[in-house]
Every structure is written in structure tokens, then in C-alpha cells.
Amino acid sequence: MAIVTSDLLLLTQAGIKTEFNNAYLEANEKADWRQIATELPTTLPIQRYAWLGRGAVMQPFTDEIKEQALREDTYQLADILYKGALVIDRRMIEDDQYGLIMLRVRELAQEPVRHWNQLAFQGLVSGFSQLCYDGQYFFNANHQEGSSPIQSNITTAPLSDSALEAAATAMMSFVDDKGIPMHVVPDTLVVGPLLARRAWNLVAQDIVYQPGEVGTAGVPATPYRNYFNGRYKLVINPYIPGYQWFLLDCSREVKPIVIQNRSDVPITLETDMDMPEARIRERYHFTVRGRYVQGYGLWQLAYGSNATA
């Protein structure tokens, strides 16, 4: 006996939701954003984050313990509602184009993951003009907290051996609000397509060459071990459109970029297939919905160059 239209719609709706969930979980498991960002679940529309200083440090004890107050900076993120819609004609279902429908559904399921990738890597580029927890731009030359000196995590130098060394040295020298080293160890270099080859030559080759002297008695180029080889993971991402480059420490629990996600409102697929109006229009809408926002972790874990060449 043939399946009646109402039964077919119910079966299609259940299949679409299952296909969506499976495709979303698979894409999210290997998402690019995970390389540089941390997901922060929340159940509040506006979440406040208290980034505390080091707290108590060991001191010589005489006759009493010297109290040490905590330094607290308030940083808050308000989530944003995002939606993406797919429209399927009823005739596609009736004509048994199930395979084509599922292809579109899998694409829709990958869209939230693609958007998180975009938010994370564009967040690095926006860090030159967006505030972080200390009230300064994320990349800024005037970060200062408590007893720390003024510290900079920004440059305009083009990507080069000397610029990368200067960035790494600065990061490893960062101190907290009590003047104690933070033990930052950069491990990731992020660039866009325009710097892909230059970055690869800089950090992914075992041997590099030092040019010989220029002149009639010039010395041949001398090969030597590349200090940067294997030291940094190279990440090339298309959402970095120019010559900007970023050196990051992504080894910590909270990475330089954060994405706040409403854990009680997960990424979901909504449809109007069971609504009479949709059947009259003979078009069904499938809408993916999520509430999240991109923000920043500790500025000390990132060093950015706003280079133009």
C-alpha cells in the first residue's frame, strides 16, 4: 500500500532532523574554531566574567600574614540570535527527491559551524578595534594592570624571522598584575592565504639559508637549522583577508578567543512541516537557530600584527 502524503511528511520531517543533527555533530567535532577558541556555555542572556589577578603569593612570614586583595575586572558578553533558513518545495518530497533534500540539509547543518569559524578568526582581525577585559583593545600597546608595567601585544611589522622572534620574546616576558611572569609560551601562528607561503617558509622548514655577501667575492648562501621549525603550529584561514598575522598561546583551558554559547538553547532545527499554512503554500521552511557571541580571553595569550605587506 502506498504511503499517504501525511505519513510521508512525518517520515521526511523525522529523517531531516536526524540527518541535520548527525551532520552538525560531525562538522562541529573537527571545526577549525577549536584551534584558537574556547566555547563558554552559559544560561544567561548577558554573562559577566570576572578575570581575576594572580591572587595570593608566597611571602616571608614574620608575626602575621599580610592580606592580599584580589584585583577584579568585569567583562560581559550579551548573546546574539542567529538564524539560517532553507526552503523545500512540497513537490520535491512528492517526487521522491529525498537524496537531494538531505544534501541541502547537511549543508544547512554545517552552516553554524562555518559561522563559528568565521567569528573566531575574524575576531582576531577585529581585536585591533574591539575591547577586552581590561578596557583596552585586545591588541594594544598600553595594557597595564596592578603592579605590572605597561605591556604591548601589538605591532605593525610584516611577518619575518625578526618580527616573529620579537613577538615571542614579548609574550614570554608578560607579567601579571603582581609583576610575576605568566609563563606564556606561544605555540600557534595564524595567517591568511596571502601569507601562507611566507609563513610556511618561516616556520615549517628544517633548513634555511643565510644569504652570502654581495660582490665579486660573494660567499655562497649558508644553510643552518631553522629555530622556528616545529615550534609553532601553522594555521592558515581564509577569514584573515590581509597581511595580518597572529602568534598565540592556545595551550590553556581558555584560549585567546572565546565563543559564549547558550547551553540551554542549543543549535536546533525548526520546521513548519506540520502547519496547515505550509501545506497550502506547498513550501516548507527549515530554520537553524542559535544564540551565541564571540569575545576575548586573556590578551596576554595573543600577539597581533596589523601589517599591510
Coordinates of C-alpha atoms in Angstrom, one line a residue:
M1 CA 0.0 0.0 0.0
A2 CA 1.3 3.4 -0.9
I3 CA 2.3 5.9 1.8
V4 CA -0.2 8.7 2.1
T5 CA 1.1 12.3 1.9
S6 CA 0.6 13.0 5.6
D7 CA 2.7 9.9 6.6
L8 CA 5.3 10.8 4.1
L9 CA 5.7 14.3 5.6
L10 CA 6.1 12.9 9.1
L11 CA 8.7 10.4 7.9
T12 CA 10.5 13.2 6.0
Q13 CA 10.5 15.5 8.9
A14 CA 11.9 12.9 11.3
G15 CA 14.6 12.0 8.8
I16 CA 15.6 15.6 8.1
K17 CA 16.1 16.3 11.8
T18 CA 18.1 13.2 12.3
E19 CA 20.3 14.0 9.3
F20 CA 20.7 17.5 10.5
N21 CA 21.8 16.5 14.0
N22 CA 24.3 13.9 12.7
A23 CA 25.8 16.3 10.2
Y24 CA 26.1 19.1 12.7
L25 CA 27.8 16.9 15.4
E26 CA 30.2 15.6 12.8
A27 CA 31.2 19.0 11.5
N28 CA 31.5 20.5 14.9
E29 CA 33.8 17.8 16.1
K30 CA 36.5 18.8 13.7
A31 CA 35.7 22.5 13.5
D32 CA 38.6 25.0 12.8
W33 CA 37.5 27.4 15.5
R34 CA 38.6 24.8 18.2
Q35 CA 42.2 25.6 17.3
I36 CA 42.1 29.1 18.7
A37 CA 38.9 29.5 20.6
T38 CA 37.1 28.1 23.7
E39 CA 33.4 27.6 24.0
L40 CA 32.0 29.1 27.2
P41 CA 28.5 27.6 27.9
T42 CA 26.0 29.9 29.8
T43 CA 22.3 30.0 30.6
L44 CA 22.2 33.8 30.9
P45 CA 21.5 36.4 28.1
I46 CA 24.3 38.6 29.4
Q47 CA 27.1 36.8 31.1
R48 CA 29.6 38.7 33.3
Y49 CA 33.2 37.3 33.5
A50 CA 35.5 38.3 36.4
W51 CA 39.1 37.9 35.2
L52 CA 41.0 37.8 38.5
G53 CA 44.6 38.6 39.0
R54 CA 47.1 36.1 40.5
G55 CA 45.7 36.3 44.0
A56 CA 47.9 35.4 46.9
V57 CA 51.6 34.8 46.5
M58 CA 54.0 33.3 49.0
Q59 CA 55.7 35.8 51.2
P60 CA 58.1 35.7 54.2
F61 CA 56.2 35.2 57.5
T62 CA 57.1 37.3 60.5
D63 CA 54.4 37.8 63.2
E64 CA 51.3 38.0 61.0
I65 CA 50.1 37.2 57.5
K66 CA 49.8 40.2 55.1
E67 CA 46.4 40.2 53.5
Q68 CA 46.5 40.3 49.7
A69 CA 43.4 41.7 47.9
L70 CA 42.2 40.3 44.5
R71 CA 42.2 42.5 41.5
E72 CA 39.0 42.1 39.6
D73 CA 38.0 43.3 36.1
T74 CA 34.4 42.9 34.9
Y75 CA 33.9 41.8 31.3
Q76 CA 30.5 40.9 29.9
L77 CA 29.1 39.4 26.8
A78 CA 25.5 39.5 25.5
D79 CA 24.4 36.7 23.2
I80 CA 23.1 37.4 19.7
L81 CA 20.3 35.4 18.0
Y82 CA 21.4 33.9 14.6
K83 CA 19.2 32.1 12.1
G84 CA 19.7 30.4 8.8
A85 CA 16.7 29.2 6.6
L86 CA 16.2 26.5 4.0
V87 CA 13.1 26.3 1.9
I88 CA 11.9 23.0 0.4
D89 CA 9.1 22.7 -2.2
R90 CA 6.5 20.1 -1.4
R91 CA 6.9 18.7 -4.9
M92 CA 10.5 17.6 -4.1
I93 CA 9.1 15.4 -1.4
E94 CA 6.3 14.1 -3.6
D95 CA 8.7 13.4 -6.4
D96 CA 10.9 11.4 -4.0
Q97 CA 13.9 13.6 -4.3
Y98 CA 14.9 12.6 -0.8
G99 CA 18.6 12.4 -1.6
L100 CA 18.8 15.9 -2.9
I101 CA 16.9 17.2 0.1
M102 CA 19.3 15.6 2.5
L103 CA 22.3 17.1 0.7
R104 CA 20.8 20.6 1.4
V105 CA 20.0 19.6 5.0
R106 CA 23.6 18.6 5.6
E107 CA 24.8 21.9 4.1
L108 CA 22.5 23.7 6.5
A109 CA 23.8 21.7 9.4
Q110 CA 27.4 22.8 8.6
E111 CA 26.4 26.5 8.5
P112 CA 26.5 27.2 12.3
V113 CA 30.0 25.6 12.4
R114 CA 31.2 27.7 9.5
H115 CA 29.8 30.8 11.2
W116 CA 31.7 30.0 14.4
N117 CA 34.9 29.6 12.3
Q118 CA 34.2 33.0 10.8
L119 CA 33.5 34.6 14.2
A120 CA 36.7 33.1 15.8
F121 CA 39.2 34.1 13.1
Q122 CA 37.6 37.4 12.2
G123 CA 37.7 38.0 16.0
L124 CA 41.5 38.1 15.7
V125 CA 41.3 40.7 13.0
S126 CA 38.7 42.7 15.0
G127 CA 41.0 42.6 18.0
F128 CA 42.7 45.7 16.8
S129 CA 39.5 47.7 17.4
Q130 CA 37.5 45.6 19.9
L131 CA 37.8 45.9 23.7
C132 CA 38.8 43.1 26.0
Y133 CA 38.5 42.6 29.8
D134 CA 41.0 45.4 30.8
G135 CA 39.1 48.1 28.8
Q136 CA 41.8 48.3 26.1
Y137 CA 41.6 47.0 22.6
F138 CA 42.5 43.3 22.6
F139 CA 45.7 44.2 20.6
N140 CA 47.1 47.3 22.2
A141 CA 50.4 48.9 23.2
N142 CA 49.1 50.1 26.6
H143 CA 48.0 47.2 28.6
Q144 CA 48.6 47.8 32.3
E145 CA 47.2 46.0 35.4
G146 CA 48.0 46.4 39.1
S147 CA 51.8 46.2 39.6
S148 CA 52.6 45.3 36.0
P149 CA 54.4 47.7 33.7
I150 CA 52.8 48.9 30.5
Q151 CA 52.9 45.9 28.1
S152 CA 52.2 45.7 24.4
N153 CA 50.9 42.8 22.3
I154 CA 50.7 44.7 19.0
T155 CA 53.0 45.5 16.1
T156 CA 52.7 46.7 12.5
A157 CA 55.8 44.7 11.4
P158 CA 55.5 42.4 8.4
L159 CA 55.9 38.7 9.1
S160 CA 59.6 37.9 9.2
D161 CA 62.1 36.0 11.3
S162 CA 63.0 39.0 13.4
A163 CA 59.3 40.1 13.9
L164 CA 58.3 36.6 15.0
E165 CA 61.2 36.4 17.4
A166 CA 60.3 39.8 18.9
A167 CA 56.6 38.7 19.3
A168 CA 57.6 35.5 21.0
T169 CA 60.1 37.3 23.3
A170 CA 57.4 39.8 24.3
M171 CA 54.8 37.1 25.1
M172 CA 57.2 35.0 27.2
S173 CA 58.1 38.2 29.1
F174 CA 54.5 39.1 30.1
V175 CA 53.8 39.5 33.8
D176 CA 50.5 39.6 35.7
D177 CA 49.1 42.3 37.9
K178 CA 51.5 41.4 40.7
G179 CA 54.5 41.6 38.4
I180 CA 55.0 37.8 38.3
P181 CA 55.8 36.1 35.0
M182 CA 52.7 34.4 33.4
H183 CA 54.7 31.6 31.7
V184 CA 53.1 32.3 28.3
V185 CA 54.6 30.0 25.7
P186 CA 53.3 30.8 22.2
D187 CA 52.5 27.7 20.1
T188 CA 50.4 28.7 17.2
L189 CA 50.9 31.1 14.2
V190 CA 47.8 32.2 12.4
V191 CA 47.8 33.8 9.0
G192 CA 45.6 34.3 5.9
P193 CA 46.1 33.0 2.4
L194 CA 48.3 36.0 1.4
L195 CA 50.9 35.0 4.0
A196 CA 50.6 31.2 3.6
R197 CA 53.8 30.6 1.7
R198 CA 55.9 33.1 3.7
A199 CA 54.7 31.6 7.0
W200 CA 55.4 28.1 5.7
N201 CA 58.9 29.1 4.7
L202 CA 59.4 30.7 8.1
V203 CA 58.2 28.0 10.5
A204 CA 57.8 24.7 8.6
Q205 CA 61.3 24.2 7.0
D206 CA 64.1 22.4 8.8
I207 CA 66.8 24.2 6.9
V208 CA 67.0 27.9 5.9
Y209 CA 69.7 29.8 4.2
Q210 CA 71.6 32.9 5.2
P211 CA 72.5 34.9 2.1
G212 CA 76.1 35.3 1.2
E213 CA 77.9 38.6 0.9
V214 CA 77.1 40.6 -2.2
G215 CA 80.1 41.4 -4.6
T216 CA 82.6 39.8 -6.9
A217 CA 83.9 37.7 -4.0
G218 CA 80.5 36.9 -2.7
V219 CA 80.2 33.9 -0.3
P220 CA 77.6 31.2 -1.1
A221 CA 74.5 31.1 0.9
T222 CA 75.0 29.2 4.2
P223 CA 72.4 26.6 5.3
Y224 CA 71.6 26.5 9.0
R225 CA 69.0 24.9 11.3
N226 CA 65.7 26.8 11.4
Y227 CA 65.0 27.9 15.0
F228 CA 61.3 28.1 14.3
N229 CA 60.8 24.7 12.6
G230 CA 58.3 22.7 14.6
R231 CA 58.0 25.3 17.3
Y232 CA 54.6 26.7 16.1
K233 CA 51.5 25.1 14.7
L234 CA 50.7 26.9 11.4
V235 CA 47.1 27.8 10.9
I236 CA 46.0 29.3 7.6
N237 CA 42.5 30.6 7.5
P238 CA 40.5 32.5 4.7
Y239 CA 38.7 34.8 7.2
I240 CA 42.0 36.7 7.6
P241 CA 42.0 38.6 4.4
G242 CA 45.1 40.7 4.5
Y243 CA 48.7 40.6 5.7
Q244 CA 47.8 40.5 9.4
W245 CA 49.5 37.7 11.4
F246 CA 48.9 36.4 15.0
L247 CA 51.1 34.5 17.4
L248 CA 49.0 32.7 20.1
D249 CA 49.3 30.5 23.1
C250 CA 46.5 28.0 22.7
S251 CA 47.7 25.5 25.3
R252 CA 45.5 26.9 28.1
E253 CA 42.0 26.0 29.2
V254 CA 40.7 29.3 28.0
K255 CA 42.2 30.2 24.6
P256 CA 42.7 33.8 23.3
I257 CA 39.2 33.8 21.5
V258 CA 36.1 32.8 23.3
I259 CA 32.6 32.0 22.0
Q260 CA 29.8 32.2 24.5
N261 CA 27.0 29.8 23.8
R262 CA 23.6 29.5 25.4
S263 CA 23.8 25.9 26.6
D264 CA 20.1 25.8 27.4
V265 CA 19.3 26.9 23.8
P266 CA 21.4 24.6 21.7
I267 CA 21.7 24.8 17.9
T268 CA 18.3 23.5 16.8
L269 CA 16.4 22.8 13.6
E270 CA 12.9 24.2 13.4
T271 CA 10.3 23.4 10.7
D272 CA 6.7 24.3 9.8
M273 CA 6.0 21.0 8.0
D274 CA 3.2 20.2 10.4
M275 CA 1.4 23.5 9.9
P276 CA -1.6 23.7 7.6
E277 CA -0.4 27.1 6.1
A278 CA 2.8 25.5 4.9
R279 CA 0.9 22.7 3.1
I280 CA -1.3 25.3 1.5
R281 CA 1.7 27.3 0.3
E282 CA 3.3 23.9 -0.6
R283 CA 6.6 25.1 0.7
Y284 CA 8.3 24.1 4.0
H285 CA 10.8 26.2 5.9
F286 CA 13.7 24.6 7.8
T287 CA 15.4 27.1 10.1
V288 CA 18.6 26.5 12.1
R289 CA 18.7 28.7 15.2
G290 CA 21.3 29.5 17.8
R291 CA 22.3 32.1 20.4
Y292 CA 26.0 32.9 20.8
V293 CA 28.6 35.6 20.6
Q294 CA 32.3 35.9 20.1
G295 CA 34.5 37.6 22.7
Y296 CA 38.1 37.6 24.1
G297 CA 40.1 35.7 26.7
L298 CA 43.4 36.9 28.1
W299 CA 45.1 39.4 25.9
Q300 CA 48.5 38.1 27.1
L301 CA 47.9 34.9 25.1
A302 CA 47.9 36.7 21.8
Y303 CA 50.3 39.0 19.9
G304 CA 49.0 40.6 16.7
S305 CA 50.5 42.4 13.7
N306 CA 48.3 44.7 11.7
A307 CA 50.8 44.6 8.9
T308 CA 49.9 45.8 5.4
A309 CA 52.5 43.9 3.4

